[in-house]
Coordinates of C-alpha atoms in Angstrom, one line a residue:
Chain A
M1 CA -97.0 -41.4 62.9
S2 CA -94.3 -40.3 64.7
I3 CA -96.2 -39.6 67.6
F4 CA -97.4 -43.2 67.4
L5 CA -93.4 -44.5 66.8
D6 CA -92.4 -42.0 69.7
K7 CA -94.9 -43.6 72.3
L8 CA -94.3 -47.1 70.8
F9 CA -90.4 -46.6 71.3
A10 CA -91.1 -44.8 75.0
H11 CA -93.4 -47.8 76.1
S12 CA -91.1 -50.8 74.9
T13 CA -88.2 -49.5 76.4
K14 CA -89.8 -49.3 79.5
F15 CA -91.5 -52.8 79.3
I16 CA -88.3 -54.2 78.7
A17 CA -86.5 -52.7 81.5
I18 CA -89.5 -53.8 83.9
T19 CA -88.9 -57.4 82.7
I20 CA -85.7 -57.3 84.4
L21 CA -87.4 -57.0 87.9
F22 CA -90.3 -59.5 86.6
I23 CA -87.1 -61.9 85.8
V24 CA -85.6 -61.4 89.5
A25 CA -89.0 -61.7 90.7
W26 CA -89.7 -65.0 88.7
I27 CA -86.2 -66.6 90.0
F28 CA -87.1 -66.5 93.5
T29 CA -90.5 -67.5 93.2
V30 CA -89.5 -70.7 91.1
L31 CA -86.6 -71.5 93.4
V32 CA -89.1 -71.2 96.4
E33 CA -91.8 -73.3 94.7
H34 CA -89.4 -75.8 93.8
S35 CA -87.8 -75.8 97.5
M36 CA -91.5 -76.4 98.9
E37 CA -91.2 -80.4 99.1
S38 CA -87.7 -80.2 101.0
I39 CA -89.2 -77.3 103.2
H40 CA -92.3 -79.2 104.1
A41 CA -90.1 -82.4 104.9
F42 CA -87.4 -81.2 106.8
G43 CA -88.4 -77.3 108.1
F44 CA -86.0 -75.7 109.7
D45 CA -83.8 -78.7 110.7
F46 CA -82.7 -78.9 107.1
L47 CA -80.5 -75.9 108.2
T48 CA -79.0 -77.5 111.3
T49 CA -79.0 -81.2 110.4
D50 CA -75.2 -82.2 109.3
I51 CA -76.4 -85.6 107.5
W52 CA -76.8 -85.5 103.5
A53 CA -77.6 -88.9 102.5
P54 CA -79.4 -89.2 99.0
N55 CA -79.8 -93.1 99.4
L56 CA -81.6 -92.9 102.5
E57 CA -83.6 -89.2 101.5
K58 CA -82.6 -87.5 104.4
F59 CA -80.9 -84.0 103.5
G60 CA -79.3 -81.6 105.9
A61 CA -77.6 -78.3 104.4
L62 CA -75.3 -77.8 107.6
P63 CA -72.0 -78.9 105.8
A64 CA -72.7 -77.2 102.8
I65 CA -73.4 -73.8 104.7
Y66 CA -70.5 -74.7 107.1
G67 CA -68.4 -75.3 104.1
S68 CA -69.2 -72.1 102.1
V69 CA -68.7 -69.9 105.6
V70 CA -65.3 -71.4 106.2
S71 CA -63.9 -71.7 102.4
T72 CA -65.3 -67.7 102.3
F73 CA -63.8 -66.6 105.5
L74 CA -60.1 -68.1 104.9
A75 CA -60.3 -66.5 101.1
M76 CA -61.0 -63.3 103.0
I77 CA -58.4 -63.8 105.4
L78 CA -55.8 -64.2 102.9
A79 CA -57.4 -61.9 100.3
I80 CA -58.0 -58.8 102.6
P81 CA -54.5 -57.8 103.6
L82 CA -53.1 -58.6 99.9
A83 CA -55.7 -56.6 98.3
I84 CA -55.4 -53.6 100.4
G85 CA -51.6 -53.9 99.7
V86 CA -52.1 -53.7 96.1
A87 CA -54.3 -50.9 96.4
I88 CA -52.0 -48.9 98.4
F89 CA -49.2 -49.6 96.0
L90 CA -51.3 -48.8 92.9
S91 CA -53.2 -45.6 94.6
E92 CA -49.9 -44.4 96.1
L93 CA -46.8 -46.0 95.9
A94 CA -46.1 -47.2 92.3
P95 CA -44.3 -44.4 89.9
A96 CA -46.5 -43.5 87.2
R97 CA -45.0 -45.5 84.5
L98 CA -46.0 -48.7 86.6
K99 CA -49.5 -47.5 87.7
T100 CA -51.0 -47.9 84.4
P101 CA -49.3 -51.5 83.5
V102 CA -49.9 -52.9 86.6
G103 CA -53.3 -51.7 87.0
V104 CA -54.4 -52.7 83.8
S105 CA -53.1 -56.3 84.4
I106 CA -54.8 -56.6 87.5
E107 CA -58.2 -55.6 86.1
L108 CA -57.8 -58.1 83.3
L109 CA -56.9 -60.7 85.6
A110 CA -60.1 -60.1 87.2
A111 CA -61.6 -60.9 83.8
I112 CA -60.2 -64.4 83.5
P113 CA -63.0 -66.8 84.1
S114 CA -62.9 -68.5 87.4
V115 CA -62.8 -72.2 85.7
I116 CA -59.4 -71.2 84.9
Y117 CA -58.4 -70.5 88.2
G118 CA -60.0 -73.8 89.6
M119 CA -58.0 -75.8 86.7
W120 CA -54.8 -74.3 87.7
G121 CA -55.6 -74.9 91.3
L122 CA -56.0 -78.7 90.8
F123 CA -53.0 -79.4 88.7
Y124 CA -50.5 -76.9 90.4
F125 CA -51.8 -76.2 93.9
V126 CA -53.5 -79.3 95.1
P127 CA -50.2 -81.0 94.8
I128 CA -48.2 -78.1 96.8
I129 CA -51.2 -79.0 99.8
R130 CA -50.7 -82.6 99.5
D131 CA -47.1 -82.4 100.0
A132 CA -47.3 -79.4 102.8
F133 CA -50.2 -80.8 104.9
G134 CA -50.5 -84.6 103.9
G135 CA -54.1 -86.3 102.8
V136 CA -55.1 -86.2 99.1
G137 CA -54.6 -82.3 98.9
I138 CA -58.3 -81.8 97.6
S139 CA -59.6 -79.9 100.9
M140 CA -61.1 -76.8 102.6
L141 CA -57.6 -75.3 102.8
T142 CA -57.0 -75.5 99.3
A143 CA -60.2 -73.9 98.4
G144 CA -59.9 -71.0 100.6
I145 CA -56.5 -70.5 98.9
I146 CA -57.8 -70.8 95.4
L147 CA -60.8 -68.6 96.2
S148 CA -58.9 -65.9 97.9
I149 CA -56.4 -65.9 94.9
M150 CA -59.7 -65.7 92.1
I151 CA -61.1 -62.9 94.2
L152 CA -58.1 -60.9 94.7
P153 CA -57.5 -58.9 91.2
F154 CA -61.2 -57.8 91.7
M155 CA -61.0 -56.8 95.4
A156 CA -57.5 -55.1 94.9
A157 CA -59.3 -53.3 91.6
V158 CA -62.4 -52.0 93.4
T159 CA -60.3 -51.2 96.5
R160 CA -58.2 -49.1 94.5
D161 CA -60.9 -47.2 93.0
A162 CA -62.3 -46.3 96.4
M163 CA -59.0 -45.2 97.7
N164 CA -58.5 -42.8 94.3
T165 CA -61.6 -41.0 95.4
T166 CA -59.5 -39.1 97.9
P167 CA -59.2 -35.7 96.6
D168 CA -55.7 -34.7 95.8
I169 CA -56.2 -31.5 97.7
L170 CA -56.5 -33.3 101.1
K171 CA -53.4 -35.4 100.3
E172 CA -51.3 -32.6 99.6
S173 CA -52.3 -30.7 102.5
A174 CA -51.2 -33.4 104.6
Y175 CA -48.0 -33.9 102.8
A176 CA -47.4 -30.2 103.3
L177 CA -47.7 -30.6 106.9
G178 CA -44.7 -32.9 107.1
G179 CA -46.7 -36.2 106.8
T180 CA -45.1 -39.6 105.8
K181 CA -46.7 -41.5 103.0
W182 CA -48.3 -43.7 105.6
D183 CA -49.2 -40.9 107.9
V184 CA -51.5 -39.5 104.6
I185 CA -52.4 -43.1 104.3
K186 CA -53.6 -43.8 107.7
D187 CA -54.9 -40.3 108.7
V188 CA -56.1 -39.1 105.1
I189 CA -57.2 -41.6 102.5
I190 CA -58.4 -44.5 104.7
P191 CA -60.4 -42.4 106.8
Y192 CA -62.1 -40.5 103.6
A193 CA -62.4 -43.5 102.0
K194 CA -63.5 -45.9 104.5
A195 CA -66.8 -46.7 103.4
G196 CA -65.8 -47.4 99.9
I197 CA -63.0 -49.6 101.1
I198 CA -65.3 -51.6 103.7
G199 CA -68.0 -51.6 100.5
S200 CA -65.5 -53.4 98.4
V201 CA -64.2 -56.0 100.4
I202 CA -67.9 -56.8 101.5
L203 CA -68.8 -56.8 97.8
A204 CA -66.0 -59.4 97.1
L205 CA -67.3 -61.3 100.1
G206 CA -70.3 -61.4 98.1
R207 CA -68.9 -62.8 95.1
A208 CA -66.6 -65.3 96.7
I209 CA -69.4 -66.7 98.6
G210 CA -71.3 -67.5 95.4
E211 CA -68.2 -68.7 93.5
T212 CA -68.8 -72.0 92.1
M213 CA -65.9 -73.2 89.4
A214 CA -63.0 -72.0 91.5
V215 CA -63.7 -74.0 94.3
T216 CA -65.5 -77.2 92.7
F217 CA -62.1 -78.2 91.1
V218 CA -60.4 -78.5 94.6
M219 CA -62.9 -79.2 97.2
G220 CA -63.8 -82.6 96.9
N221 CA -67.8 -82.4 97.6
V222 CA -67.9 -84.3 100.8
H223 CA -70.8 -83.7 103.0
K224 CA -68.9 -83.8 106.4
I225 CA -68.1 -81.2 108.9
S226 CA -64.5 -81.6 109.7
L227 CA -62.5 -78.9 112.0
D228 CA -59.5 -80.2 110.0
L229 CA -58.9 -77.8 107.3
T230 CA -57.0 -80.4 105.1
M231 CA -59.8 -82.5 104.6
P232 CA -62.2 -82.6 101.6
A233 CA -65.5 -80.5 102.1
T234 CA -68.3 -79.0 100.1
S235 CA -70.0 -76.1 100.0
I236 CA -73.2 -74.8 98.5
P237 CA -72.1 -74.0 94.9
V238 CA -69.8 -77.2 95.1
A239 CA -73.0 -79.2 96.1
L240 CA -74.8 -77.3 93.5
A241 CA -72.4 -78.2 90.6
N242 CA -71.7 -81.9 91.5
E243 CA -75.1 -83.3 92.3
F244 CA -77.6 -81.4 90.0
T245 CA -77.5 -83.6 87.0
E246 CA -76.9 -86.7 88.8
A247 CA -80.0 -86.1 91.5
D248 CA -82.7 -89.0 91.4
G249 CA -85.8 -88.6 93.4
D250 CA -87.8 -85.3 93.7
L251 CA -86.9 -84.6 97.4
Y252 CA -83.3 -84.8 96.4
Y253 CA -84.0 -81.9 93.5
S254 CA -86.1 -80.1 96.3
S255 CA -83.1 -80.2 98.7
L256 CA -80.8 -79.0 95.9
F257 CA -83.4 -76.1 94.9
E258 CA -83.5 -74.9 98.6
L259 CA -79.7 -74.6 98.6
S260 CA -79.7 -72.7 95.4
L261 CA -82.4 -70.5 97.3
I262 CA -80.5 -70.4 100.7
L263 CA -77.3 -69.2 98.4
L264 CA -79.1 -66.4 96.3
V265 CA -80.7 -65.0 99.5
I266 CA -77.2 -65.2 101.3
S267 CA -75.7 -63.3 98.5
F268 CA -78.6 -60.9 98.0
A269 CA -78.1 -59.6 101.4
I270 CA -74.4 -59.6 101.2
I271 CA -74.3 -57.7 98.0
S272 CA -77.2 -55.2 98.8
V273 CA -75.3 -54.3 102.5
A274 CA -72.3 -53.3 100.0
K275 CA -74.0 -51.7 97.5
F276 CA -76.8 -49.8 99.4
Y277 CA -75.1 -48.9 102.5
F278 CA -71.6 -48.5 101.9
L279 CA -71.4 -47.8 98.0
R280 CA -74.4 -45.9 97.5
R281 CA -74.3 -44.7 93.7
K282 CA -73.3 -41.2 93.2
R283 CA -74.9 -39.4 90.0
D284 CA -75.3 -35.6 89.6
Chain B
M1 CA -35.0 -42.3 118.7
T2 CA -37.1 -38.9 118.0
H3 CA -40.6 -39.3 116.9
T4 CA -39.6 -38.2 113.1
H5 CA -37.4 -41.2 112.8
K6 CA -39.8 -43.7 114.4
R7 CA -42.6 -42.1 111.8
I8 CA -40.0 -42.5 108.9
I9 CA -39.5 -45.8 109.9
I10 CA -42.9 -47.0 110.1
N11 CA -43.2 -45.6 106.9
R12 CA -40.6 -47.8 105.0
I13 CA -41.9 -50.9 106.9
V14 CA -45.3 -50.5 105.5
M15 CA -44.4 -49.1 102.2
S16 CA -42.2 -52.5 101.7
L17 CA -45.3 -54.5 102.9
S18 CA -47.2 -53.0 100.4
S19 CA -45.0 -53.5 97.8
L20 CA -44.3 -56.8 99.1
S21 CA -47.9 -57.7 98.7
A22 CA -48.6 -56.3 95.3
L23 CA -45.5 -58.3 94.1
I24 CA -47.0 -61.7 95.8
G25 CA -50.3 -60.6 94.4
M26 CA -48.7 -60.1 91.0
G27 CA -46.6 -63.0 91.3
F28 CA -49.7 -65.7 91.6
L29 CA -51.6 -64.0 88.7
F30 CA -48.3 -64.4 86.6
W31 CA -47.9 -67.8 87.8
I32 CA -51.5 -68.6 86.2
L33 CA -50.6 -67.0 83.3
G34 CA -47.6 -68.7 82.7
V35 CA -49.1 -72.2 83.2
L36 CA -51.6 -70.8 81.1
I37 CA -49.6 -70.1 78.2
Y38 CA -47.6 -73.3 78.9
N39 CA -49.7 -76.0 78.9
G40 CA -51.9 -74.0 76.4
V41 CA -49.3 -73.5 73.3
D42 CA -48.0 -76.9 74.2
A43 CA -51.4 -78.3 73.6
L44 CA -52.3 -76.4 70.4
N45 CA -52.5 -78.0 67.2
W46 CA -54.5 -77.8 63.8
N47 CA -56.3 -81.3 65.0
I48 CA -57.9 -79.2 67.8
F49 CA -59.9 -76.9 65.3
L50 CA -60.5 -79.8 63.0
N51 CA -61.6 -82.6 65.0
E52 CA -64.4 -83.6 67.4
G53 CA -64.0 -85.0 70.6
A54 CA -62.7 -88.7 70.8
P55 CA -62.5 -91.3 73.5
P56 CA -59.6 -91.3 75.3
G57 CA -56.5 -92.7 74.0
H58 CA -56.9 -91.6 70.6
E59 CA -54.4 -88.9 69.8
D60 CA -56.3 -86.9 67.5
G61 CA -59.3 -85.7 69.5
G62 CA -60.0 -82.1 68.9
L63 CA -62.4 -79.1 70.3
K64 CA -64.4 -78.4 67.3
H65 CA -67.8 -79.3 69.0
A66 CA -67.0 -77.5 71.8
L67 CA -65.9 -74.5 69.9
I68 CA -69.0 -74.3 67.9
G69 CA -71.0 -75.0 70.5
Q70 CA -69.7 -72.3 72.7
L71 CA -70.3 -70.3 69.5
Y72 CA -74.1 -71.1 69.1
I73 CA -74.6 -70.6 73.0
V74 CA -72.8 -67.4 73.4
G75 CA -73.8 -66.1 69.9
V76 CA -77.7 -66.1 70.9
A77 CA -77.4 -65.1 74.3
T78 CA -75.5 -62.3 72.5
L79 CA -78.3 -61.6 69.9
A80 CA -80.9 -61.6 72.8
G81 CA -79.2 -60.1 75.3
V82 CA -77.5 -56.9 73.8
P83 CA -80.7 -55.5 71.9
L84 CA -82.7 -55.9 75.2
G85 CA -80.0 -54.7 77.5
V86 CA -79.5 -51.7 75.3
L87 CA -83.2 -50.8 75.2
A88 CA -83.8 -51.0 79.0
G89 CA -81.0 -48.8 79.5
T90 CA -81.9 -46.3 77.3
Y91 CA -85.4 -46.3 79.3
L92 CA -83.4 -45.6 82.5
S93 CA -81.3 -42.9 81.1
E94 CA -83.6 -41.3 78.8
Y95 CA -87.2 -41.7 80.2
G96 CA -87.1 -43.1 83.8
Q97 CA -84.0 -41.0 85.0
K98 CA -84.5 -40.6 88.4
S99 CA -87.4 -41.8 89.1
K100 CA -88.3 -44.8 91.5
L101 CA -89.0 -47.2 89.2
A102 CA -85.6 -46.2 87.5
E103 CA -83.4 -46.6 90.6
T104 CA -85.1 -49.7 91.7
I105 CA -84.4 -51.6 88.3
R106 CA -80.6 -49.9 88.8
D107 CA -80.3 -51.2 92.1
I108 CA -81.6 -54.8 91.1
S109 CA -79.5 -54.8 88.4
D110 CA -76.3 -53.9 90.0
I111 CA -77.1 -57.0 92.6
M112 CA -77.7 -59.4 90.1
M113 CA -74.5 -58.3 88.4
S114 CA -72.7 -59.8 91.3
A115 CA -75.3 -62.4 91.9
P116 CA -74.2 -66.3 91.8
S117 CA -74.4 -67.6 88.3
I118 CA -75.1 -71.3 89.4
V119 CA -78.4 -70.0 90.8
I120 CA -79.3 -68.8 87.4
G121 CA -78.4 -72.2 86.2
A122 CA -80.9 -73.7 88.5
F123 CA -83.5 -71.0 88.0
V124 CA -83.3 -72.0 84.0
Y125 CA -83.2 -75.8 84.9
A126 CA -86.7 -75.2 86.7
V127 CA -88.2 -73.2 83.9
V128 CA -86.9 -74.6 80.8
V129 CA -85.3 -78.3 81.0
M130 CA -87.7 -79.6 83.0
P131 CA -90.7 -78.5 81.2
M132 CA -88.7 -79.8 77.8
G133 CA -87.5 -83.1 79.8
H134 CA -84.1 -82.9 78.3
F135 CA -81.0 -80.1 78.1
S136 CA -80.6 -77.8 75.5
G137 CA -78.3 -75.4 73.9
W138 CA -81.4 -72.8 74.3
A139 CA -81.6 -73.4 78.1
G140 CA -77.8 -72.5 78.1
S141 CA -78.4 -69.3 76.1
I142 CA -81.3 -68.2 78.4
A143 CA -79.2 -68.9 81.2
L144 CA -76.5 -66.6 79.8
T145 CA -78.8 -64.0 78.7
I146 CA -80.1 -63.5 82.2
I147 CA -76.5 -62.9 83.4
M148 CA -75.3 -60.5 80.2
L149 CA -78.7 -58.4 80.4
P150 CA -77.9 -56.1 83.8
I151 CA -74.2 -55.7 82.5
I152 CA -75.5 -54.3 79.1
L153 CA -78.5 -52.6 80.8
R154 CA -76.1 -50.9 83.6
T155 CA -73.4 -49.8 80.7
T156 CA -75.8 -48.6 78.5
D157 CA -77.2 -46.2 81.2
D158 CA -73.9 -44.9 82.2
M159 CA -73.0 -44.2 78.9
L160 CA -76.1 -42.6 77.7
H161 CA -76.1 -40.5 80.7
L162 CA -72.6 -39.0 79.8
V163 CA -74.0 -37.5 76.2
P164 CA -74.2 -33.9 77.1
S165 CA -77.9 -32.9 77.2
T166 CA -76.9 -29.8 75.2
L167 CA -76.8 -32.4 72.0
R168 CA -80.4 -33.5 72.8
E169 CA -81.8 -30.1 73.4
A170 CA -80.3 -29.0 69.8
A171 CA -82.0 -31.9 68.1
F172 CA -85.0 -31.0 70.1
A173 CA -85.2 -27.5 69.1
L174 CA -84.9 -28.8 65.3
G175 CA -88.3 -30.4 66.0
A176 CA -87.0 -34.0 66.3
P177 CA -89.5 -36.6 68.3
K178 CA -87.8 -38.1 71.1
Y179 CA -87.1 -41.3 69.5
K180 CA -85.3 -39.9 66.7
V181 CA -83.3 -37.9 69.0
I182 CA -82.5 -41.1 71.0
I183 CA -81.7 -43.2 68.1
Q184 CA -79.7 -40.4 66.1
V185 CA -78.1 -38.2 68.3
V186 CA -77.7 -39.7 71.9
Y187 CA -76.9 -43.3 70.5
R188 CA -74.2 -41.8 68.3
G189 CA -73.0 -40.2 70.8
A190 CA -72.5 -43.1 73.1
K191 CA -71.4 -45.3 70.6
A192 CA -68.2 -46.4 71.6
G193 CA -69.1 -46.8 75.3
I194 CA -71.9 -48.9 74.3
L195 CA -69.8 -50.9 72.4
T196 CA -67.5 -51.5 75.1
G197 CA -70.3 -52.6 77.2
V198 CA -71.1 -55.0 75.0
L199 CA -67.8 -56.5 74.3
L200 CA -67.5 -56.9 78.2
G201 CA -70.9 -58.4 78.4
I202 CA -69.8 -60.9 76.2
A203 CA -66.3 -61.5 77.7
R204 CA -68.3 -62.0 81.1
V205 CA -70.5 -64.3 79.6
A206 CA -68.5 -66.4 77.5
G207 CA -66.1 -67.5 80.7
E208 CA -69.3 -68.8 82.3
T209 CA -69.2 -72.5 83.4
A210 CA -71.5 -73.1 86.1
P211 CA -75.1 -71.7 84.9
L212 CA -74.1 -74.1 81.5
L213 CA -73.6 -77.2 83.5
F214 CA -77.3 -78.2 83.7
T215 CA -78.8 -76.3 81.1
S216 CA -76.7 -76.5 77.8
F217 CA -75.0 -79.9 79.8
N218 CA -72.5 -81.2 77.6
D219 CA -71.6 -83.2 74.4
N220 CA -68.6 -85.0 73.3
F221 CA -69.7 -84.5 69.4
L222 CA -70.2 -81.9 67.1
N223 CA -73.8 -80.8 67.4
T224 CA -75.7 -77.6 65.7
N225 CA -79.2 -78.1 66.9
M226 CA -79.8 -76.0 69.7
N227 CA -82.9 -78.3 71.1
E228 CA -80.4 -80.9 72.3
S229 CA -77.6 -81.0 74.6
M230 CA -74.5 -78.8 73.3
A231 CA -71.0 -78.8 74.3
S232 CA -69.4 -75.6 75.3
L233 CA -65.6 -74.9 75.9
T234 CA -66.0 -74.4 79.7
V235 CA -68.0 -77.4 80.4
T236 CA -65.7 -79.1 78.2
M237 CA -62.6 -77.7 79.8
F238 CA -64.1 -78.9 83.2
N239 CA -64.9 -82.3 82.2
Y240 CA -61.6 -82.8 80.5
A241 CA -59.5 -81.2 83.2
T242 CA -61.5 -83.4 85.8
S243 CA -60.9 -86.7 84.1
P244 CA -58.1 -89.2 84.8
Y245 CA -56.8 -88.9 81.0
E246 CA -53.7 -87.2 80.3
D247 CA -54.9 -86.3 76.5
W248 CA -58.3 -85.0 77.6
Q249 CA -56.5 -83.1 80.6
K250 CA -54.3 -81.8 77.6
L251 CA -57.5 -80.7 75.5
G252 CA -58.5 -78.9 78.7
W253 CA -55.5 -76.9 78.8
A254 CA -56.0 -75.9 74.9
A255 CA -59.7 -75.0 75.7
A256 CA -58.4 -72.9 78.6
F257 CA -55.7 -71.3 76.7
I258 CA -58.3 -70.4 73.5
L259 CA -60.7 -69.1 76.3
S260 CA -58.3 -66.9 78.0
M261 CA -57.1 -65.4 74.8
F262 CA -60.5 -64.8 73.4
I263 CA -61.6 -63.0 76.4
L264 CA -58.7 -61.2 77.1
S265 CA -58.6 -59.8 73.6
L266 CA -62.6 -58.7 74.0
N267 CA -61.4 -56.9 77.2
I268 CA -58.2 -55.2 75.5
V269 CA -60.3 -54.0 72.4
G270 CA -63.0 -52.3 74.7
R271 CA -60.6 -50.8 76.7
L272 CA -59.1 -49.5 73.8
F273 CA -62.3 -48.2 72.5
L274 CA -63.0 -46.2 75.5
L275 CA -59.3 -44.7 75.3
K276 CA -59.6 -43.7 72.0
K277 CA -63.0 -41.8 73.1
K278 CA -61.3 -40.2 75.6
G279 CA -58.2 -39.1 73.5
R280 CA -60.7 -37.2 71.0

């Protein structure tokens, strides 16, 4: 009896664990399957066409891809220096009695759902952008800024963790040689934790590019490429969030599925690079 | 200026910049928190818990439909995601260990934890909503379960791994079969850690909006039938906040406040469990 139960337990846990792989494979196949109509209709032109006209049944992903890339890029330029500053502050600079409360509140803020960042952005940030740059305030720039604020706590927390892996003995040796804090940071901590820091930043990038709710509120979902950052724009997740429930026609749906497929492939690639190239899991 | 002076000055500049960025970062984040509390507390009243959605213009609209819908959707996802995740994590830590299969499952779960949740929504739309022909609470729960699984799996895996192998060996030496060792010894040793993982997993999916937009959709009235579209706090918040009506926007803030407080408390309780365990 107990041999039977033993086998049953072992096999059922294994079965459930393998189900995860099955689900991921299933997600990819379903998305590919549902994208087929759009892939047949537009081929590679889907990626390079800048017209998204549901009424004409013409779909091109370029404006959404452009918006995803530009808004994420903006978010990264704004967030990286701030996050590294916060990480340096938390790992090297803050006095012990500040370290824990500030560190924990950063982590808690990383747990606040992105829909709340989006809502805050809509009511408090859009008017600021409108007053400062004119236009409606709903724009690529607003989306980039909100995205950077949303990603900041996560990026700061993981970067701090990466910096904290530097062994104390290395830092102490550098201080003993008369190094200032900055000398220690730039010559000991950053070289030591380089892979971890880069990995953390790329991981944050992977999250930012798939982020939906923080930007849906403030981007406008306009499928038009504009070099003016204060104009409304769209991105892949924004287009999906706005149009999925309203789509009519198979080709329209299929194009939206192809957008999801593109997004999934991009994020899978970015996150894999971060996780496997820079943040290889260490386990005894 | 000597070299030493220069180094000291550069040090001061960099340290001030770093403190400044910490200050800016914290400033933004406390601004959000402040706004949330200010608007949330202002919008809170008993009607919110007692009344369902009302057309704009009615003063007595509430969020009962969204609160109960949220409870159903997240509750079902938890009931499905927690046991599956814990069992799968058990396989990784106790049976698979460093095998190729276990490592692959770990890698894929790590990626899935950061994968865009709206894509999960699109997937569930294709495999559940389209065949059924309509949105449903079930579809929302399935999407959240898929998001929750890798989180629970990875924390369980890590937490079981922390249980000292001497405990397992002692139980084996007494003649216990492996499943008994795992259930009676390993799970007990990792109880606090697994519970923390579960709480953080619930906190994570409770804030998800994107995967619910086209699975459970929304409903302005109370519905407890999981077969039909169902309101959730997050989607209701999104719809109300983007509406032009002031009383709806106010309800949106109330929803945002309730949701954030719920998620923050889950996070704090989860951390306390871990701390308590470390302290012992």
